[in-house]
RNA sequence: GCCCAGGUGGCGGAAUUGGUAGACGCAGCAGACUCAAAAUCUGCCGUUCGUAAGAAUGUGCUGGUUCGAUUCCAGUCCUGGGCACCA
């Protein structure tokens, strides 16, 4: 019997479905294990070979855990809201729900093809009203909650109202220090008493409460494109203009919803210690959270008579600066404010106003990313001076885009001697630099070490960072000019989009106050719209719908990460109409034991879902506060693009001007790689000219012209599926497009056309996508699965190359031949020899250890080694082959199931249990030791593992090769590591 | 610019705690089987010198630590991912 993989795979896929072998019960005697994939956004392009990499890894692990006796939850669903479907709707008028449905069907078909063990009865889609009902419900819980810093917990807003009624907000000040009560009894410290609270009207109360809610509405800057009338993602902006149309983009302040994730910053940081993520991942998250300890220092603006002073100056305006190095305060040479800083308008002098305004409008046109990536230094002096809190010296105040409004206080004290960027800035603008490090400072670069001794620093002279920080904080505190401050780089998460295809907010506006819809009104379904374009004034498409705006419903929708922040909970209890997830069920499944997905979600999605989990935990809705116990990041599969090189023929006319010929029937000519590489070589060009002339002469009678080859050939993406390795299938290329029909190739000497290559993102437009369906059709799902794993470590990014897939396919055929010979099953029940058992047990050990550490590529090679060795031993014994099939099941489930049944088993191999390896088959008595002289390998000697070092030394010194190198001398010493190696030092 | 990761034969990669660099596979070369092809099997395969034995050299680059470094440290170059409205 042949290994007819497609029949086998279809047969078992159908059988597994009809026998519901992947259905997972919510109650079981077995221990539970939850394996989750980051669910995909169902794009119109369908699945490419990059998608399944993580799914195959998780599927292997899920099946492995099942064989190990666990009740394994392994679900799949779709992150179905998002911009691409909306963009498609704008361009083609197709409702996003329709295109999404269609895309999902394609994805599903492609996924099924690969033979995953997903329990599809638990599928979720974020765009399904039955799902987003609960996204809206959780949003309402966040809206109705606040973060109690005293208890360190998310609490119902009613507890806050109770506190206000009893004691005002003295114990619980506004979370954002900048908040100022917009009220007649405004107090500079933003505090109010219980009496104040009771006297406030409804609107004031609600405005105050909004400042505390976890989900709150505020104002924020967005990338606004006037021409498109819409807000753009940074992604949609290229070189400061919109990607579509190239229109200018500006910063615009819009009403926005936010999640108060900053309140969770410390817990998000602490929680990292309790989860098994890679160090890199943890580092990325903590850098994003960006906790720093420093000081907030106030610099009063100097009432310098040389500059016109506005009235506010007299009140004593101060600039609050955040710094992590308060110890370097005597080195402050200037202050820098973010151009958007509120004070800029107030302090700018008449003389400087013009250049300041110009600079501000320049900055306004730049994206945050551009500002951060900028290498050249820019900035403008405001004309104002601040007073040094200790010396009263005058400090010039500048603005520059390198200071961001959203970080810290939006203002810094610049210490060129102690900060690289400040140093460059001072250098660029010729601002004198104060030396606070004495001889250590060489005048050309800043010193950032915290161990240096401060000099020229008043009362801090002679101290280092640790000592000086304590002293200066005390002094600042005495003066009321500064205080210790913990700062986070992370900002509150913007939670609204001016888009259509997202969850509507269950919020009604009355008199400028946001009220929650009653939970009985959920889901608040997305209404149908006529067009998907934005409404005027930066509002989303929902603002175009009278029925919507008449009800005063919120017109923003939620962002993509709303639905994905909690989907892992819905899989546990996907059909529950009374709760997002039953508490007993979330108690059973608990945390996701293994979460598999790309690093591109390192900070966004992973932080948001961690925050949601903490909030739900605080509110008593789930019993754990970290969603993902262990994280595996799969690398990105890149495309490996192929190019053909089109020759640009130029007709040189009599005046010497170049012109493309009127090529009525001129075929396109393509140069093979070699010619392109040597294109600049004069001789090569000569001979190419000859060849091309011949081609043209033969085909174009009326062509009577000089040709020039001066221009470089143009690389053109060619479909990678028309290329074998780097060799172009010229016939297939000609047939692929009508414009290529008459293509002429100038090949290598051997007649082959060799393409150029480049590693790029996998995308349709680059013709470098490879569709898994084709590979599955040609080689089978098992081969495809194993090949994806065989490519390399799952965590590593790598370009796709189909070339090696044959090798894996051959392996499966070779495995098949251990069972079958000429249509006869040849498996015997003879006892296995020790040698055969050694091969088996070595493999069991390797597969178990490597699967546990996600080293799937080495598992595939271990299977190959095993089958090679069994083939050499001509071993077709059931005692060896049956356990081997179980080992193989997670990797190649179809062939394993088929052969398992051929051996006479009647239940699915997934119900078998993973074999155990036994030490006794693996122990060795001798080892072939590598023997080095001075660290260089010279020979190997087989030595009994039991004997001691003196005996080993004796054997080694007696060895002829060692003697030769010793040349009669005695060795200095001999290093012997038992079971590893011997090194003789001369 | 900032944060994170990676760089090993012609190619994908292996070497789990510092201990035989190149497992396994692809491609290539030589051979067997075959009328032939496919399939399958056997041998060779980092580079240089050498018939061979063997020697030298070799894990992006420059240094360092060590009896011994792909592995640890410092610096540097290149590539990929992320940087808050792509998902």
JSON list of N, CA and C (backbone and C1' of nucleotides) in Angstrom, two decimals, chain A residues 79 83 232-233 283 287-288 369 375 489 491 498 791 810 857 864 938 975 981 983, chain B residues 1 3-4 12-14 19-20 23-26 40 55-56 67 80 84-87:
[
{"chain": "A", "resi": 79, "resn": "UNK", "atom": "N", "xyz": [-10.69, 37.68, 15.53]},
{"chain": "A", "resi": 79, "resn": "UNK", "atom": "CA", "xyz": [-10.66, 39.07, 15.96]},
{"chain": "A", "resi": 79, "resn": "UNK", "atom": "C", "xyz": [-11.24, 39.86, 14.79]},
{"chain": "A", "resi": 83, "resn": "UNK", "atom": "N", "xyz": [-9.98, 47.84, 10.96]},
{"chain": "A", "resi": 83, "resn": "UNK", "atom": "CA", "xyz": [-9.89, 48.85, 9.92]},
{"chain": "A", "resi": 83, "resn": "UNK", "atom": "C", "xyz": [-9.93, 48.31, 8.49]},
{"chain": "A", "resi": 232, "resn": "UNK", "atom": "N", "xyz": [-6.14, 59.47, 11.40]},
{"chain": "A", "resi": 232, "resn": "UNK", "atom": "CA", "xyz": [-5.28, 58.44, 10.82]},
{"chain": "A", "resi": 232, "resn": "UNK", "atom": "C", "xyz": [-4.41, 57.77, 11.88]},
{"chain": "A", "resi": 233, "resn": "UNK", "atom": "N", "xyz": [-4.14, 56.51, 11.65]},
{"chain": "A", "resi": 233, "resn": "UNK", "atom": "CA", "xyz": [-3.16, 55.80, 12.47]},
{"chain": "A", "resi": 233, "resn": "UNK", "atom": "C", "xyz": [-1.78, 56.24, 12.04]},
{"chain": "A", "resi": 283, "resn": "UNK", "atom": "N", "xyz": [11.09, 42.55, 29.54]},
{"chain": "A", "resi": 283, "resn": "UNK", "atom": "CA", "xyz": [11.83, 43.80, 29.48]},
{"chain": "A", "resi": 283, "resn": "UNK", "atom": "C", "xyz": [11.10, 44.82, 28.61]},
{"chain": "A", "resi": 287, "resn": "UNK", "atom": "N", "xyz": [9.82, 48.29, 30.01]},
{"chain": "A", "resi": 287, "resn": "UNK", "atom": "CA", "xyz": [10.27, 49.53, 29.39]},
{"chain": "A", "resi": 287, "resn": "UNK", "atom": "C", "xyz": [9.11, 50.38, 28.91]},
{"chain": "A", "resi": 288, "resn": "UNK", "atom": "N", "xyz": [8.08, 49.70, 28.45]},
{"chain": "A", "resi": 288, "resn": "UNK", "atom": "CA", "xyz": [6.88, 50.42, 27.99]},
{"chain": "A", "resi": 288, "resn": "UNK", "atom": "C", "xyz": [6.20, 51.10, 29.16]},
{"chain": "A", "resi": 369, "resn": "UNK", "atom": "N", "xyz": [6.21, 59.79, 16.02]},
{"chain": "A", "resi": 369, "resn": "UNK", "atom": "CA", "xyz": [7.30, 58.90, 15.65]},
{"chain": "A", "resi": 369, "resn": "UNK", "atom": "C", "xyz": [8.43, 59.67, 14.97]},
{"chain": "A", "resi": 375, "resn": "UNK", "atom": "N", "xyz": [17.07, 62.98, 14.09]},
{"chain": "A", "resi": 375, "resn": "UNK", "atom": "CA", "xyz": [18.46, 63.04, 14.52]},
{"chain": "A", "resi": 375, "resn": "UNK", "atom": "C", "xyz": [18.92, 64.48, 14.67]},
{"chain": "A", "resi": 489, "resn": "UNK", "atom": "N", "xyz": [6.19, 56.09, 32.01]},
{"chain": "A", "resi": 489, "resn": "UNK", "atom": "CA", "xyz": [6.20, 56.49, 30.61]},
{"chain": "A", "resi": 489, "resn": "UNK", "atom": "C", "xyz": [4.85, 56.15, 29.97]},
{"chain": "A", "resi": 491, "resn": "UNK", "atom": "N", "xyz": [1.08, 55.81, 29.13]},
{"chain": "A", "resi": 491, "resn": "UNK", "atom": "CA", "xyz": [-0.02, 56.77, 29.22]},
{"chain": "A", "resi": 491, "resn": "UNK", "atom": "C", "xyz": [-1.33, 55.99, 29.26]},
{"chain": "A", "resi": 498, "resn": "UNK", "atom": "N", "xyz": [-12.86, 56.87, 15.72]},
{"chain": "A", "resi": 498, "resn": "UNK", "atom": "CA", "xyz": [-13.92, 57.54, 14.95]},
{"chain": "A", "resi": 498, "resn": "UNK", "atom": "C", "xyz": [-14.19, 56.69, 13.71]},
{"chain": "A", "resi": 791, "resn": "UNK", "atom": "N", "xyz": [11.71, 24.17, 9.93]},
{"chain": "A", "resi": 791, "resn": "UNK", "atom": "CA", "xyz": [12.38, 25.37, 9.41]},
{"chain": "A", "resi": 791, "resn": "UNK", "atom": "C", "xyz": [13.39, 25.98, 10.37]},
{"chain": "A", "resi": 810, "resn": "UNK", "atom": "N", "xyz": [9.94, 12.87, 2.34]},
{"chain": "A", "resi": 810, "resn": "UNK", "atom": "CA", "xyz": [10.67, 11.61, 2.22]},
{"chain": "A", "resi": 810, "resn": "UNK", "atom": "C", "xyz": [10.72, 10.87, 3.55]},
{"chain": "A", "resi": 857, "resn": "UNK", "atom": "N", "xyz": [11.80, 21.96, 16.16]},
{"chain": "A", "resi": 857, "resn": "UNK", "atom": "CA", "xyz": [12.64, 21.64, 15.00]},
{"chain": "A", "resi": 857, "resn": "UNK", "atom": "C", "xyz": [13.58, 20.47, 15.30]},
{"chain": "A", "resi": 864, "resn": "UNK", "atom": "N", "xyz": [13.61, 11.85, 12.46]},
{"chain": "A", "resi": 864, "resn": "UNK", "atom": "CA", "xyz": [14.33, 11.41, 11.26]},
{"chain": "A", "resi": 864, "resn": "UNK", "atom": "C", "xyz": [15.46, 10.46, 11.65]},
{"chain": "A", "resi": 938, "resn": "UNK", "atom": "N", "xyz": [43.00, 16.83, 19.41]},
{"chain": "A", "resi": 938, "resn": "UNK", "atom": "CA", "xyz": [44.01, 16.08, 18.66]},
{"chain": "A", "resi": 938, "resn": "UNK", "atom": "C", "xyz": [43.60, 14.65, 18.39]},
{"chain": "A", "resi": 975, "resn": "UNK", "atom": "N", "xyz": [43.36, 18.48, 32.52]},
{"chain": "A", "resi": 975, "resn": "UNK", "atom": "CA", "xyz": [42.00, 18.78, 32.95]},
{"chain": "A", "resi": 975, "resn": "UNK", "atom": "C", "xyz": [41.09, 17.68, 32.46]},
{"chain": "A", "resi": 981, "resn": "UNK", "atom": "N", "xyz": [35.28, 15.59, 28.56]},
{"chain": "A", "resi": 981, "resn": "UNK", "atom": "CA", "xyz": [36.49, 15.74, 27.76]},
{"chain": "A", "resi": 981, "resn": "UNK", "atom": "C", "xyz": [37.75, 15.68, 28.62]},
{"chain": "A", "resi": 983, "resn": "UNK", "atom": "N", "xyz": [41.70, 17.58, 28.61]},
{"chain": "A", "resi": 983, "resn": "UNK", "atom": "CA", "xyz": [42.56, 18.60, 28.00]},
{"chain": "A", "resi": 983, "resn": "UNK", "atom": "C", "xyz": [43.94, 18.53, 28.65]},
{"chain": "B", "resi": 1, "resn": "G", "atom": "P", "xyz": [20.10, 56.42, 15.18]},
{"chain": "B", "resi": 1, "resn": "G", "atom": "O5'", "xyz": [19.16, 57.22, 16.20]},
{"chain": "B", "resi": 1, "resn": "G", "atom": "C5'", "xyz": [19.72, 58.22, 17.04]},
{"chain": "B", "resi": 1, "resn": "G", "atom": "C4'", "xyz": [18.66, 58.57, 18.05]},
{"chain": "B", "resi": 1, "resn": "G", "atom": "C3'", "xyz": [18.26, 57.41, 18.95]},
{"chain": "B", "resi": 1, "resn": "G", "atom": "O3'", "xyz": [19.10, 57.39, 20.08]},
{"chain": "B", "resi": 1, "resn": "G", "atom": "C1'", "xyz": [16.32, 58.35, 18.02]},
{"chain": "B", "resi": 3, "resn": "C", "atom": "P", "xyz": [17.77, 52.23, 24.47]},
{"chain": "B", "resi": 3, "resn": "C", "atom": "O5'", "xyz": [16.58, 51.18, 24.51]},
{"chain": "B", "resi": 3, "resn": "C", "atom": "C5'", "xyz": [15.66, 51.14, 25.59]},
{"chain": "B", "resi": 3, "resn": "C", "atom": "C4'", "xyz": [14.57, 50.16, 25.28]},
{"chain": "B", "resi": 3, "resn": "C", "atom": "C3'", "xyz": [15.05, 48.77, 24.87]},
{"chain": "B", "resi": 3, "resn": "C", "atom": "O3'", "xyz": [15.45, 47.99, 25.95]},
{"chain": "B", "resi": 3, "resn": "C", "atom": "C1'", "xyz": [13.35, 49.49, 23.39]},
{"chain": "B", "resi": 4, "resn": "C", "atom": "P", "xyz": [16.60, 46.87, 25.74]},
{"chain": "B", "resi": 4, "resn": "C", "atom": "O5'", "xyz": [15.87, 45.75, 24.87]},
{"chain": "B", "resi": 4, "resn": "C", "atom": "C5'", "xyz": [14.86, 44.93, 25.44]},
{"chain": "B", "resi": 4, "resn": "C", "atom": "C4'", "xyz": [14.28, 44.04, 24.37]},
{"chain": "B", "resi": 4, "resn": "C", "atom": "C3'", "xyz": [15.26, 43.12, 23.65]},
{"chain": "B", "resi": 4, "resn": "C", "atom": "O3'", "xyz": [15.62, 42.02, 24.42]},
{"chain": "B", "resi": 4, "resn": "C", "atom": "C1'", "xyz": [13.83, 44.11, 22.07]},
{"chain": "B", "resi": 12, "resn": "G", "atom": "P", "xyz": [20.52, 30.43, 5.29]},
{"chain": "B", "resi": 12, "resn": "G", "atom": "O5'", "xyz": [19.44, 29.38, 5.81]},
{"chain": "B", "resi": 12, "resn": "G", "atom": "C5'", "xyz": [18.09, 29.53, 5.44]},
{"chain": "B", "resi": 12, "resn": "G", "atom": "C4'", "xyz": [17.28, 28.46, 6.12]},
{"chain": "B", "resi": 12, "resn": "G", "atom": "C3'", "xyz": [17.54, 28.29, 7.60]},
{"chain": "B", "resi": 12, "resn": "G", "atom": "O3'", "xyz": [16.89, 29.29, 8.37]},
{"chain": "B", "resi": 12, "resn": "G", "atom": "C1'", "xyz": [17.47, 26.16, 6.57]},
{"chain": "B", "resi": 13, "resn": "G", "atom": "P", "xyz": [17.43, 29.69, 9.81]},
{"chain": "B", "resi": 13, "resn": "G", "atom": "O5'", "xyz": [17.20, 28.35, 10.62]},
{"chain": "B", "resi": 13, "resn": "G", "atom": "C5'", "xyz": [18.02, 28.00, 11.72]},
{"chain": "B", "resi": 13, "resn": "G", "atom": "C4'", "xyz": [18.03, 26.50, 11.82]},
{"chain": "B", "resi": 13, "resn": "G", "atom": "C3'", "xyz": [18.88, 25.95, 12.94]},
{"chain": "B", "resi": 13, "resn": "G", "atom": "O3'", "xyz": [18.05, 25.71, 14.06]},
{"chain": "B", "resi": 13, "resn": "G", "atom": "C1'", "xyz": [19.59, 25.03, 10.89]},
{"chain": "B", "resi": 14, "resn": "A", "atom": "P", "xyz": [18.63, 25.78, 15.53]},
{"chain": "B", "resi": 14, "resn": "A", "atom": "O5'", "xyz": [19.58, 24.50, 15.58]},
{"chain": "B", "resi": 14, "resn": "A", "atom": "C5'", "xyz": [18.98, 23.21, 15.64]},
{"chain": "B", "resi": 14, "resn": "A", "atom": "C4'", "xyz": [20.01, 22.18, 15.94]},
{"chain": "B", "resi": 14, "resn": "A", "atom": "C3'", "xyz": [20.84, 22.40, 17.19]},
{"chain": "B", "resi": 14, "resn": "A", "atom": "O3'", "xyz": [20.11, 22.02, 18.33]},
{"chain": "B", "resi": 14, "resn": "A", "atom": "C1'", "xyz": [22.22, 21.66, 15.44]},
{"chain": "B", "resi": 19, "resn": "G", "atom": "P", "xyz": [29.68, 23.80, 27.11]},
{"chain": "B", "resi": 19, "resn": "G", "atom": "O5'", "xyz": [30.81, 22.84, 26.56]},
{"chain": "B", "resi": 19, "resn": "G", "atom": "C5'", "xyz": [31.69, 23.28, 25.54]},
{"chain": "B", "resi": 19, "resn": "G", "atom": "C4'", "xyz": [32.75, 22.24, 25.32]},
{"chain": "B", "resi": 19, "resn": "G", "atom": "C3'", "xyz": [32.23, 20.81, 25.40]},
{"chain": "B", "resi": 19, "resn": "G", "atom": "O3'", "xyz": [32.94, 20.05, 24.45]},
{"chain": "B", "resi": 19, "resn": "G", "atom": "C1'", "xyz": [33.93, 21.15, 27.01]},
{"chain": "B", "resi": 20, "resn": "U", "atom": "P", "xyz": [32.34, 19.81, 23.01]},
{"chain": "B", "resi": 20, "resn": "U", "atom": "O5'", "xyz": [33.46, 18.84, 22.44]},
{"chain": "B", "resi": 20, "resn": "U", "atom": "C5'", "xyz": [34.80, 19.29, 22.27]},
{"chain": "B", "resi": 20, "resn": "U", "atom": "C4'", "xyz": [35.33, 18.75, 20.97]},
{"chain": "B", "resi": 20, "resn": "U", "atom": "C3'", "xyz": [34.51, 19.16, 19.74]},
{"chain": "B", "resi": 20, "resn": "U", "atom": "O3'", "xyz": [35.42, 19.33, 18.65]},
{"chain": "B", "resi": 20, "resn": "U", "atom": "C1'", "xyz": [34.55, 16.81, 19.91]},
{"chain": "B", "resi": 23, "resn": "A", "atom": "P", "xyz": [26.66, 17.66, 10.33]},
{"chain": "B", "resi": 23, "resn": "A", "atom": "O5'", "xyz": [25.70, 16.60, 11.02]},
{"chain": "B", "resi": 23, "resn": "A", "atom": "C5'", "xyz": [26.19, 15.79, 12.08]},
{"chain": "B", "resi": 23, "resn": "A", "atom": "C4'", "xyz": [25.08, 15.51, 13.06]},
{"chain": "B", "resi": 23, "resn": "A", "atom": "C3'", "xyz": [23.73, 15.15, 12.44]},
{"chain": "B", "resi": 23, "resn": "A", "atom": "O3'", "xyz": [23.68, 13.77, 12.13]},
{"chain": "B", "resi": 23, "resn": "A", "atom": "C1'", "xyz": [23.42, 16.79, 14.11]},
{"chain": "B", "resi": 24, "resn": "C", "atom": "P", "xyz": [23.26, 13.28, 10.69]},
{"chain": "B", "resi": 24, "resn": "C", "atom": "O5'", "xyz": [21.82, 13.91, 10.52]},
{"chain": "B", "resi": 24, "resn": "C", "atom": "C5'", "xyz": [20.71, 13.39, 11.24]},
{"chain": "B", "resi": 24, "resn": "C", "atom": "C4'", "xyz": [19.49, 14.25, 11.00]},
{"chain": "B", "resi": 24, "resn": "C", "atom": "C3'", "xyz": [19.23, 14.58, 9.53]},
{"chain": "B", "resi": 24, "resn": "C", "atom": "O3'", "xyz": [18.56, 13.52, 8.87]},
{"chain": "B", "resi": 24, "resn": "C", "atom": "C1'", "xyz": [19.09, 16.55, 10.78]},
{"chain": "B", "resi": 25, "resn": "G", "atom": "P", "xyz": [18.90, 13.21, 7.36]},
{"chain": "B", "resi": 25, "resn": "G", "atom": "O5'", "xyz": [18.33, 14.49, 6.61]},
{"chain": "B", "resi": 25, "resn": "G", "atom": "C5'", "xyz": [16.93, 14.64, 6.45]},
{"chain": "B", "resi": 25, "resn": "G", "atom": "C4'", "xyz": [16.60, 16.03, 5.97]},
{"chain": "B", "resi": 25, "resn": "G", "atom": "C3'", "xyz": [17.11, 16.43, 4.60]},
{"chain": "B", "resi": 25, "resn": "G", "atom": "O3'", "xyz": [16.35, 15.84, 3.56]},
{"chain": "B", "resi": 25, "resn": "G", "atom": "C1'", "xyz": [17.43, 18.20, 6.11]},
{"chain": "B", "resi": 26, "resn": "C", "atom": "P", "xyz": [16.98, 15.65, 2.14]},
{"chain": "B", "resi": 26, "resn": "C", "atom": "O5'", "xyz": [17.07, 17.15, 1.59]},
{"chain": "B", "resi": 26, "resn": "C", "atom": "C5'", "xyz": [15.88, 17.87, 1.31]},
{"chain": "B", "resi": 26, "resn": "C", "atom": "C4'", "xyz": [16.23, 19.26, 0.84]},
{"chain": "B", "resi": 26, "resn": "C", "atom": "C3'", "xyz": [17.12, 19.33, -0.39]},
{"chain": "B", "resi": 26, "resn": "C", "atom": "O3'", "xyz": [16.39, 19.11, -1.57]},
{"chain": "B", "resi": 26, "resn": "C", "atom": "C1'", "xyz": [17.92, 20.83, 1.23]},
{"chain": "B", "resi": 40, "resn": "U", "atom": "P", "xyz": [12.17, 8.59, -2.86]},
{"chain": "B", "resi": 40, "resn": "U", "atom": "O5'", "xyz": [12.98, 7.25, -2.67]},
{"chain": "B", "resi": 40, "resn": "U", "atom": "C5'", "xyz": [12.40, 6.17, -1.96]},
{"chain": "B", "resi": 40, "resn": "U", "atom": "C4'", "xyz": [13.24, 4.94, -2.12]},
{"chain": "B", "resi": 40, "resn": "U", "atom": "C3'", "xyz": [14.67, 5.06, -1.62]},
{"chain": "B", "resi": 40, "resn": "U", "atom": "O3'", "xyz": [14.77, 4.93, -0.22]},
{"chain": "B", "resi": 40, "resn": "U", "atom": "C1'", "xyz": [14.68, 4.02, -3.74]},
{"chain": "B", "resi": 55, "resn": "A", "atom": "P", "xyz": [47.21, 16.94, 13.17]},
{"chain": "B", "resi": 55, "resn": "A", "atom": "O5'", "xyz": [47.63, 18.24, 12.36]},
{"chain": "B", "resi": 55, "resn": "A", "atom": "C5'", "xyz": [48.98, 18.71, 12.43]},
{"chain": "B", "resi": 55, "resn": "A", "atom": "C4'", "xyz": [49.19, 19.79, 11.41]},
{"chain": "B", "resi": 55, "resn": "A", "atom": "C3'", "xyz": [48.36, 21.06, 11.63]},
{"chain": "B", "resi": 55, "resn": "A", "atom": "O3'", "xyz": [48.92, 21.88, 12.62]},
{"chain": "B", "resi": 55, "resn": "A", "atom": "C1'", "xyz": [48.33, 20.45, 9.34]},
{"chain": "B", "resi": 56, "resn": "A", "atom": "P", "xyz": [47.98, 22.76, 13.55]},
{"chain": "B", "resi": 56, "resn": "A", "atom": "O5'", "xyz": [47.57, 23.93, 12.56]},
{"chain": "B", "resi": 56, "resn": "A", "atom": "C5'", "xyz": [48.54, 24.91, 12.18]},
{"chain": "B", "resi": 56, "resn": "A", "atom": "C4'", "xyz": [48.01, 25.73, 11.03]},
{"chain": "B", "resi": 56, "resn": "A", "atom": "C3'", "xyz": [46.73, 26.51, 11.33]},
{"chain": "B", "resi": 56, "resn": "A", "atom": "O3'", "xyz": [46.97, 27.70, 12.04]},
{"chain": "B", "resi": 56, "resn": "A", "atom": "C1'", "xyz": [46.53, 25.43, 9.24]},
{"chain": "B", "resi": 67, "resn": "C", "atom": "P", "xyz": [43.48, 29.64, 33.07]},
{"chain": "B", "resi": 67, "resn": "C", "atom": "O5'", "xyz": [43.58, 28.61, 31.86]},
{"chain": "B", "resi": 67, "resn": "C", "atom": "C5'", "xyz": [44.86, 28.16, 31.42]},
{"chain": "B", "resi": 67, "resn": "C", "atom": "C4'", "xyz": [44.68, 27.01, 30.46]},
{"chain": "B", "resi": 67, "resn": "C", "atom": "C3'", "xyz": [43.61, 27.23, 29.39]},
{"chain": "B", "resi": 67, "resn": "C", "atom": "O3'", "xyz": [44.11, 27.95, 28.29]},
{"chain": "B", "resi": 67, "resn": "C", "atom": "C1'", "xyz": [43.31, 25.09, 30.38]},
{"chain": "B", "resi": 80, "resn": "G", "atom": "P", "xyz": [15.78, 44.84, 7.35]},
{"chain": "B", "resi": 80, "resn": "G", "atom": "O5'", "xyz": [15.00, 44.01, 8.46]},
{"chain": "B", "resi": 80, "resn": "G", "atom": "C5'", "xyz": [14.30, 42.82, 8.10]},
{"chain": "B", "resi": 80, "resn": "G", "atom": "C4'", "xyz": [13.80, 42.14, 9.34]},
{"chain": "B", "resi": 80, "resn": "G", "atom": "C3'", "xyz": [12.78, 42.92, 10.16]},
{"chain": "B", "resi": 80, "resn": "G", "atom": "O3'", "xyz": [11.48, 42.83, 9.61]},
{"chain": "B", "resi": 80, "resn": "G", "atom": "C1'", "xyz": [14.39, 42.00, 11.60]},
{"chain": "B", "resi": 84, "resn": "A", "atom": "P", "xyz": [3.45, 55.01, 18.22]},
{"chain": "B", "resi": 84, "resn": "A", "atom": "O5'", "xyz": [1.90, 54.79, 18.40]},
{"chain": "B", "resi": 84, "resn": "A", "atom": "C5'", "xyz": [1.33, 53.49, 18.33]},
{"chain": "B", "resi": 84, "resn": "A", "atom": "C4'", "xyz": [0.43, 53.26, 19.52]},
{"chain": "B", "resi": 84, "resn": "A", "atom": "C3'", "xyz": [-0.56, 54.39, 19.78]},
{"chain": "B", "resi": 84, "resn": "A", "atom": "O3'", "xyz": [-1.78, 53.82, 20.21]},
{"chain": "B", "resi": 84, "resn": "A", "atom": "C1'", "xyz": [0.68, 53.96, 21.71]},
{"chain": "B", "resi": 85, "resn": "C", "atom": "P", "xyz": [-3.17, 54.57, 19.95]},
{"chain": "B", "resi": 85, "resn": "C", "atom": "O5'", "xyz": [-3.55, 54.26, 18.45]},
{"chain": "B", "resi": 85, "resn": "C", "atom": "C5'", "xyz": [-3.70, 52.91, 18.02]},
{"chain": "B", "resi": 85, "resn": "C", "atom": "C4'", "xyz": [-4.25, 52.93, 16.62]},
{"chain": "B", "resi": 85, "resn": "C", "atom": "C3'", "xyz": [-3.42, 53.75, 15.65]},
{"chain": "B", "resi": 85, "resn": "C", "atom": "O3'", "xyz": [-3.55, 53.20, 14.35]},
{"chain": "B", "resi": 85, "resn": "C", "atom": "C1'", "xyz": [-5.56, 54.66, 15.76]},
{"chain": "B", "resi": 86, "resn": "C", "atom": "P", "xyz": [-2.67, 51.89, 14.05]},
{"chain": "B", "resi": 86, "resn": "C", "atom": "O5'", "xyz": [-3.78, 50.82, 13.66]},
{"chain": "B", "resi": 86, "resn": "C", "atom": "C5'", "xyz": [-4.48, 50.90, 12.45]},
{"chain": "B", "resi": 86, "resn": "C", "atom": "C4'", "xyz": [-4.33, 49.61, 11.67]},
{"chain": "B", "resi": 86, "resn": "C", "atom": "C3'", "xyz": [-4.69, 48.36, 12.45]},
{"chain": "B", "resi": 86, "resn": "C", "atom": "O3'", "xyz": [-6.07, 48.10, 12.34]},
{"chain": "B", "resi": 86, "resn": "C", "atom": "C1'", "xyz": [-2.63, 48.07, 11.30]},
{"chain": "B", "resi": 87, "resn": "A", "atom": "P", "xyz": [-6.91, 47.76, 13.64]},
{"chain": "B", "resi": 87, "resn": "A", "atom": "O5'", "xyz": [-6.61, 46.22, 13.86]},
{"chain": "B", "resi": 87, "resn": "A", "atom": "C5'", "xyz": [-7.04, 45.25, 12.90]},
{"chain": "B", "resi": 87, "resn": "A", "atom": "C4'", "xyz": [-6.16, 44.03, 13.04]},
{"chain": "B", "resi": 87, "resn": "A", "atom": "C3'", "xyz": [-6.17, 43.40, 14.42]},
{"chain": "B", "resi": 87, "resn": "A", "atom": "O3'", "xyz": [-7.23, 42.48, 14.57]},
{"chain": "B", "resi": 87, "resn": "A", "atom": "C1'", "xyz": [-3.95, 43.72, 13.73]}
]
